Each structure stands twice: as C-alpha cells, then as structure tokens.
Tab-separated table of C-alpha atoms in Angstrom:
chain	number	residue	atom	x	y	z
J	1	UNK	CA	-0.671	-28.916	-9.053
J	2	UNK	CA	-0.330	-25.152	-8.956
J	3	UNK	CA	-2.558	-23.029	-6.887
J	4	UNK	CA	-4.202	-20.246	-8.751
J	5	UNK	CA	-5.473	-16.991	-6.516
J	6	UNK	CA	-7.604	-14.004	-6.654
J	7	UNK	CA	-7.556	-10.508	-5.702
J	8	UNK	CA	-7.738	-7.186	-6.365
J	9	UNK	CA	-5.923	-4.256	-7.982
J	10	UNK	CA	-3.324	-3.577	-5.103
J	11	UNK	CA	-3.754	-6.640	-3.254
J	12	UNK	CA	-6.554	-8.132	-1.105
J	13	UNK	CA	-10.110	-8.823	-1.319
J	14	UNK	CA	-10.935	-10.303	-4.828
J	15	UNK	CA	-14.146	-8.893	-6.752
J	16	UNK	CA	-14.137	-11.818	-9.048
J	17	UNK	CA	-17.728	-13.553	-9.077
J	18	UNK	CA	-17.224	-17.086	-8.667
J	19	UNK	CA	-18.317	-18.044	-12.186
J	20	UNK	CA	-15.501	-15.544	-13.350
J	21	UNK	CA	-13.206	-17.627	-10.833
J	22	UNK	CA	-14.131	-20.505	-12.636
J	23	UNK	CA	-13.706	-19.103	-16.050
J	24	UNK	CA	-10.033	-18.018	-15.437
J	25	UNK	CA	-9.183	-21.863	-13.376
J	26	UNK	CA	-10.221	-22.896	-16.812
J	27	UNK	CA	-8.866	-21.010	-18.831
J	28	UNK	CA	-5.609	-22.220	-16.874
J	29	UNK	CA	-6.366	-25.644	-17.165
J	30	UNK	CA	-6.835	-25.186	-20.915
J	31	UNK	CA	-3.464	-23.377	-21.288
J	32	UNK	CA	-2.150	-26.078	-19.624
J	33	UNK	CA	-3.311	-28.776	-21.889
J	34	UNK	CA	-1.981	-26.995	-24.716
J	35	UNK	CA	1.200	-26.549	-24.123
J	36	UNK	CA	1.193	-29.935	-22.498
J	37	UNK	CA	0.474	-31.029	-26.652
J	38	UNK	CA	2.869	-28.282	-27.824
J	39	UNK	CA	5.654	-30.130	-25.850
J	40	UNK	CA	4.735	-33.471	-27.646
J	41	UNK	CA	4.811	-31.798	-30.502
J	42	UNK	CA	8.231	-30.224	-30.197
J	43	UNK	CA	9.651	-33.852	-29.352
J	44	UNK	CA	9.497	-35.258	-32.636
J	45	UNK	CA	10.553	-31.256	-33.415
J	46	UNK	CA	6.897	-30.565	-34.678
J	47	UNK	CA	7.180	-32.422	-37.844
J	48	UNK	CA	3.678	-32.843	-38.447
J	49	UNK	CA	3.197	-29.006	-37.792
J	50	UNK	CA	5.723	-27.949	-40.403
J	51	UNK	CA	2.795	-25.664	-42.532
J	52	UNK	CA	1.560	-24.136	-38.675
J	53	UNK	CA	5.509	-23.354	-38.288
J	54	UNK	CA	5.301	-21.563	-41.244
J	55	UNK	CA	2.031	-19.765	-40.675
J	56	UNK	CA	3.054	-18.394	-37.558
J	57	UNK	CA	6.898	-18.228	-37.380
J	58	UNK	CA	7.247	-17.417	-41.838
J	59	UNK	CA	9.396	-20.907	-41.792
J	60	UNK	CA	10.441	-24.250	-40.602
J	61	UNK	CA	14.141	-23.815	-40.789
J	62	UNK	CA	16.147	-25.664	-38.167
J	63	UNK	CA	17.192	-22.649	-36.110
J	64	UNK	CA	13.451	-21.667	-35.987
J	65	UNK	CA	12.432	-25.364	-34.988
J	66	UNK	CA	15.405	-25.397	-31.948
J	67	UNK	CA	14.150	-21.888	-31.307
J	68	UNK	CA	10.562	-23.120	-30.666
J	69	UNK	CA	10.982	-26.390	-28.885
J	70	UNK	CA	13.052	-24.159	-26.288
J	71	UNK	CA	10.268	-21.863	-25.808
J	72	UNK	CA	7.745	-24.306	-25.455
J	73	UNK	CA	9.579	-26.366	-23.136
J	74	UNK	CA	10.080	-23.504	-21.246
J	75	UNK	CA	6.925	-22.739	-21.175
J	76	UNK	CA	5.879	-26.743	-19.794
J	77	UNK	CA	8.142	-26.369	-17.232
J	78	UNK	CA	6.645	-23.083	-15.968
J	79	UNK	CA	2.883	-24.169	-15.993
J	80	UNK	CA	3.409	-27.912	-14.526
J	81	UNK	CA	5.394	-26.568	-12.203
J	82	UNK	CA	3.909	-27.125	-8.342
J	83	UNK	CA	6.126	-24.672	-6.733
J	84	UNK	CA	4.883	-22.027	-8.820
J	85	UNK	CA	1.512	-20.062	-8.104
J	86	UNK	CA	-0.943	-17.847	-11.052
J	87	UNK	CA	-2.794	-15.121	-9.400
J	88	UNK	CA	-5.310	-13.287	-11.609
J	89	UNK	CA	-6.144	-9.852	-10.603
J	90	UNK	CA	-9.282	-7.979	-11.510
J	91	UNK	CA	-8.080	-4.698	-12.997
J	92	UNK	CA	-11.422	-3.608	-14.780
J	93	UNK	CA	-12.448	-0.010	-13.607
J	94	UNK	CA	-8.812	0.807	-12.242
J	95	UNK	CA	-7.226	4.067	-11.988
J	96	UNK	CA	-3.135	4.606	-11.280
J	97	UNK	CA	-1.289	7.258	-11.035
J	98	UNK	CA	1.197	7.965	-13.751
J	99	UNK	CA	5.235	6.328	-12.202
J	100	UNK	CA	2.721	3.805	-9.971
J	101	UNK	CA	3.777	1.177	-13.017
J	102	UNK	CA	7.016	1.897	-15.580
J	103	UNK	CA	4.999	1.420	-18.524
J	104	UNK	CA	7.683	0.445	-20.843
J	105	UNK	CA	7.800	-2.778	-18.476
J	106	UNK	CA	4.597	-3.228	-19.251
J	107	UNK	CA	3.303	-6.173	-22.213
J	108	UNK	CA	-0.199	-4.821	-23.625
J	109	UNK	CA	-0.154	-1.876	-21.645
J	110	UNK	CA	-3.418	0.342	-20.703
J	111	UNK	CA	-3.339	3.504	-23.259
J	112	UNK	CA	-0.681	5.936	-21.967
J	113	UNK	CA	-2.871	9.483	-22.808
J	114	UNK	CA	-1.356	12.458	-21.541
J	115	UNK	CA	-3.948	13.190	-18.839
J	116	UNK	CA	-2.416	12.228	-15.380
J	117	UNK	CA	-4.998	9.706	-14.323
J	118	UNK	CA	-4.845	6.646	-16.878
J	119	UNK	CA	-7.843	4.306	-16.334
J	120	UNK	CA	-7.855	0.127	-17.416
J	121	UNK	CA	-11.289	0.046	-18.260
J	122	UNK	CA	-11.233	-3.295	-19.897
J	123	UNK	CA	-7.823	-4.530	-19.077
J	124	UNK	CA	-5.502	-4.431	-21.850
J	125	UNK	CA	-4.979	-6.566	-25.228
J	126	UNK	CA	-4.610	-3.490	-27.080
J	127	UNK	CA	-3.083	-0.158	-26.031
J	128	UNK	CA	-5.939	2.310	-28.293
J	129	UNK	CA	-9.000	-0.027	-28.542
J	130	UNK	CA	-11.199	-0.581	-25.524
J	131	UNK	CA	-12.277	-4.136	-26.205
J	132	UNK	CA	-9.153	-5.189	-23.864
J	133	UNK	CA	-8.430	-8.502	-21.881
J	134	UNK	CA	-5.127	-9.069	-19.503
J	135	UNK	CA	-1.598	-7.452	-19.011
J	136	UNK	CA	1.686	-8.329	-17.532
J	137	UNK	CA	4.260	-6.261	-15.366
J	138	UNK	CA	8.068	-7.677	-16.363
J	139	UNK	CA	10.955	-6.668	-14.957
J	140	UNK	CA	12.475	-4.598	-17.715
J	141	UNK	CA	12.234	-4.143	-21.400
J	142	UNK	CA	14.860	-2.506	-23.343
J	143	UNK	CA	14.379	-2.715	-26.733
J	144	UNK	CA	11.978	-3.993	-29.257
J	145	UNK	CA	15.340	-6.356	-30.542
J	146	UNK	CA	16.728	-7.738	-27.359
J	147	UNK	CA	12.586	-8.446	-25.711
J	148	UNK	CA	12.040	-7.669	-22.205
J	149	UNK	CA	13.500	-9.668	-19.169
J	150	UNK	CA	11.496	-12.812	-18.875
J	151	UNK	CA	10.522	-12.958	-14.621
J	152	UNK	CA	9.100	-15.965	-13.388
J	153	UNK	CA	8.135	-15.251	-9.819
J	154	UNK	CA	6.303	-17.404	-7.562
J	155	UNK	CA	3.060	-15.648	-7.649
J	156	UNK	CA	3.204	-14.409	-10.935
J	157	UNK	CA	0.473	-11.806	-11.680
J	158	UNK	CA	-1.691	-11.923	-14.746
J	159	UNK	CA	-3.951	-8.228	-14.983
J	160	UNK	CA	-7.514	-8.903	-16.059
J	161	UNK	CA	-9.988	-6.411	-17.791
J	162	UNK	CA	-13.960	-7.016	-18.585
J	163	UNK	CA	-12.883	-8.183	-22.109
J	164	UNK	CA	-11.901	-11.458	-20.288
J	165	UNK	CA	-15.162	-12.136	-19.637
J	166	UNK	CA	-17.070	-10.609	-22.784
J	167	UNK	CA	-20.198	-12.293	-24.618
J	168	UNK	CA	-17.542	-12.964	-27.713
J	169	UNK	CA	-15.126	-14.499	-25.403
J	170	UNK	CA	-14.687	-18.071	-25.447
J	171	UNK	CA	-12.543	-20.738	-23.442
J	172	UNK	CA	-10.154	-21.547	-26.416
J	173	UNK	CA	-9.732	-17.193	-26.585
J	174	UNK	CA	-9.019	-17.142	-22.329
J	175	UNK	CA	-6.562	-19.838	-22.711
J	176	UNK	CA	-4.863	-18.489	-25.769
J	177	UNK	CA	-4.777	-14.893	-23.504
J	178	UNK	CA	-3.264	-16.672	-20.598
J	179	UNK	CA	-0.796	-18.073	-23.062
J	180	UNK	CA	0.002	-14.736	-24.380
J	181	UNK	CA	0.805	-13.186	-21.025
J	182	UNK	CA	2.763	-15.794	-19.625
J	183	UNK	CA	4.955	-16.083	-22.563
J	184	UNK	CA	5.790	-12.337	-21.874
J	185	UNK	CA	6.927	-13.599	-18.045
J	186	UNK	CA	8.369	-17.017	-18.921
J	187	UNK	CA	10.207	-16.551	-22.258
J	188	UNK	CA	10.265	-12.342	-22.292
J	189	UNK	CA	7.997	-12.157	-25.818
J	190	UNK	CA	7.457	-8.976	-27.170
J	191	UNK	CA	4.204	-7.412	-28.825
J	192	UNK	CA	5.927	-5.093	-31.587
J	193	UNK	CA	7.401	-5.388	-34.747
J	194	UNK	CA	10.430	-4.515	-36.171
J	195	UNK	CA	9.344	-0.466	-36.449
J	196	UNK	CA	8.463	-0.626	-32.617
J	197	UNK	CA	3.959	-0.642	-33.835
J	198	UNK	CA	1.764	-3.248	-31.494
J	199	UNK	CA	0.930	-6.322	-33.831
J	200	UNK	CA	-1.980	-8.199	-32.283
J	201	UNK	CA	-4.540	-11.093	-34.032
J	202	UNK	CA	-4.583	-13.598	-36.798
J	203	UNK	CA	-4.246	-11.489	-39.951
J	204	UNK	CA	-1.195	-9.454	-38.288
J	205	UNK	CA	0.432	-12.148	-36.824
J	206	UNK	CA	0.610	-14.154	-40.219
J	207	UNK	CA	2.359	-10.670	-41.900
J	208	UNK	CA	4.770	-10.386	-39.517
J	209	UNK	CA	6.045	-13.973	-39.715
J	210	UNK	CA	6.079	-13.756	-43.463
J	211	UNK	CA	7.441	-9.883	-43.492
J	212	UNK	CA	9.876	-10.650	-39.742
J	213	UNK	CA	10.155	-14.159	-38.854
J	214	UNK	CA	13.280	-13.122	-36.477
J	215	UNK	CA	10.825	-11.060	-34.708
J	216	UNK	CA	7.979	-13.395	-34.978
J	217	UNK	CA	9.490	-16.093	-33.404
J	218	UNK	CA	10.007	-13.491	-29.932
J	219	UNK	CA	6.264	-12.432	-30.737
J	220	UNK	CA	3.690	-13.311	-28.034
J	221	UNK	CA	0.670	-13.606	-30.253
J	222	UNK	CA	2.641	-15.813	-32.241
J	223	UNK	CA	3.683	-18.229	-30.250
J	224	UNK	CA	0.393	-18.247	-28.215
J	225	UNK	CA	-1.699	-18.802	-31.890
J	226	UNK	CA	0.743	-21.548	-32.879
J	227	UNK	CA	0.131	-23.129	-29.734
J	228	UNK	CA	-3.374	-23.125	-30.123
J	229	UNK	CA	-2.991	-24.528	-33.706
J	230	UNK	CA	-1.172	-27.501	-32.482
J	231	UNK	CA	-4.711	-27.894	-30.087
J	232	UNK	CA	-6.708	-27.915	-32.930
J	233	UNK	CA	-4.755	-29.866	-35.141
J	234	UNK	CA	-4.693	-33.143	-32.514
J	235	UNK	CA	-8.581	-32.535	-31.664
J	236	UNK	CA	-9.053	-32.926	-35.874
J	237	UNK	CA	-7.542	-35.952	-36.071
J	238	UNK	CA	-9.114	-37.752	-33.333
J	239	UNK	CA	-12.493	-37.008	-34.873
C-alpha cells in the first residue's frame, strides 16, 4: 500500500483541512483503480477500446497500441508500488522567487509574467487562466520532441492549487489530475504540441491526436483522458 503525505509549500506543517486530505487519498485511490483497468485493458492490447485509441491517440495502429500498453504498465507499476510514497503539497497562495524552480522543468507551470515575484494562486492546470489545479517539478525537459526526463522518486511531489478543490471539481476530475501529473514523473509526458502551444481538455486533446498522433501519444492529457475512458467504458457495461 503506498503512503500518501501532506505538507506545505517548502516542507513541513500541512494546511490541508482534513476533508481536503480526504479528497486527494481519494482521488489517489481512484487513479489507482483506473489504471489498475487500463492495465487489463492493455493485456488483451485494448481491443475493445480500439474507437477510445483513436479518440485520444488519432489511431489504433500497432506501434501506437505497443506504445500505450508500455505506458500504462508503467504507470501500474508506479502507483501499486509499496516502496513508493505520493505527497501532495498545498501550493494555493504561494509566492517564489524567480531561479527558486527552473521553470522549463516544470509540467503546467504557474504563469511566468515578467514581474519578479510569480504567485500560484490556484495551482496550475493552465499557465494564463486562473482556474488552476496541480503541477509537477521533473528533472529536465529539453524539447517539446524528445519530452522531459521522467523521475520517479520515492516521495514524489504532486503541487496543488484551490482549483483542486473547486465547487465544479469532481472525484472522476481529481483522479484524472493526479493521472495527468504523474504521467509527467513516471513516463516524462509533455503538455505542448508540435509548435511548442499548451494543449489542455477534451476538445484540444481530440485535435491534436487527429492533427499529431506522434505527439499525442507523449501528451499527458491524453493519456490521462484515455485512461479515464477505459473507467467509464467497464462501469457502462456492468450496468
């Protein structure tokens, strides 16, 4: 079972309310279950997900499918694995000095403004909208072709903003978010397109696999929305 901690920007005390506590151990648990499926899934090489495949990835081709099941894979051995510990740490009403965090390490980074003081008001999903929800720090992050350096550390550190924990938040949207970040640490996803411009949500994501599936396949929000599609497929046909 992996231990999941709380604290602060910095390190110590944790300001998380025990109900948020309990939202994020669930969101966990959900992202869990998930890719738990998503790993059934990918051993029969997902092929009663061929039309979410194409959705989110712009086609079921073999080298897509192998590319896939070894993310996802990757991904259920990260998030089963005991040794390895989340923490969650409350970033909402932050300020860092400019150098305190290389920002081109950073996976849905805070807006970089020009002013020296850069403030995470609402964590980050997006880098120029305010309604923002968790960021990772990776190692390193070269280009928008070659990803970022995928670092799985013990305690691996998942950023959280007030979006998080926002009235249109929901468990399926936490779980999906923790997803999202840990596929930048596990399997080094990126958030770009081709061009180097953020691509975020449903709409976007379903372009870009149609326009890039090379770089949707390496794409964070895709992965983390098929994923969730898998979920939703296996709760349908149980009903």
């Amino acid at each position: 079972m992996i231990t999941i901690y709380f604290e602060s920007f910095g390190g110590g005390f944790s300001p998380f309310s025990d109900l948020e506590k309990e939202m994020l151990r669930q969101a966990f648990s959900h992202a869990q279950i998930h890719c738990q499926k998503a790993y059934n899934a990918s051993l029969s090489s997902f092929k009663r997900h061929r039309s979410e495949l194409q959705l989110w990835f712009g086609n079921s081709k073999n080298i897509t499918i192998l590319h896939v099941i070894s993310s996802i894979r990757k991904m259920h051995i990260v998030v089963f694995n005991p040794k390895i510990f989340i923490t969650f740490v409350d970033a909402r009403e932050r300020y860092i000095q400019r150098g305190d965090l290389e920002f081109d390490t950073v996976h849905d980074a805070p807006s970089q403004e020009d002013n020296h003081f850069l403030k995470y008001q609402q964590g980050t999903r997006t880098i120029v909208q305010d309604n923002q929800t968790a960021f990772v720090n990776c190692i390193s992050w070269s280009d928008h072709d070659a990803g970022c350096s995928n670092h799985v550390g013990l305690g691996m550190r998942v950023y959280v903003g007030h979006a998080m924990f926002s009235e249109s938040s929901s468990p399926i949207k936490r779980s999906q978010t923790v997803i999202h970040e840990l596929s930048h640490k596990i399997l080094g996803t990126v958030d770009i397109n081709l061009a180097g411009n953020l691509v975020y949500g449903e709409r976007n994501c379903q372009q870009l696999a149609k326009t890039s599936p090379e770089q949707a396949i390496k794409h964070a929000d895709c992965l983390a929305f098929f994923i969730n599609s898998i979920e939703k497929k296996s709760y349908c046909s149980i009903l």
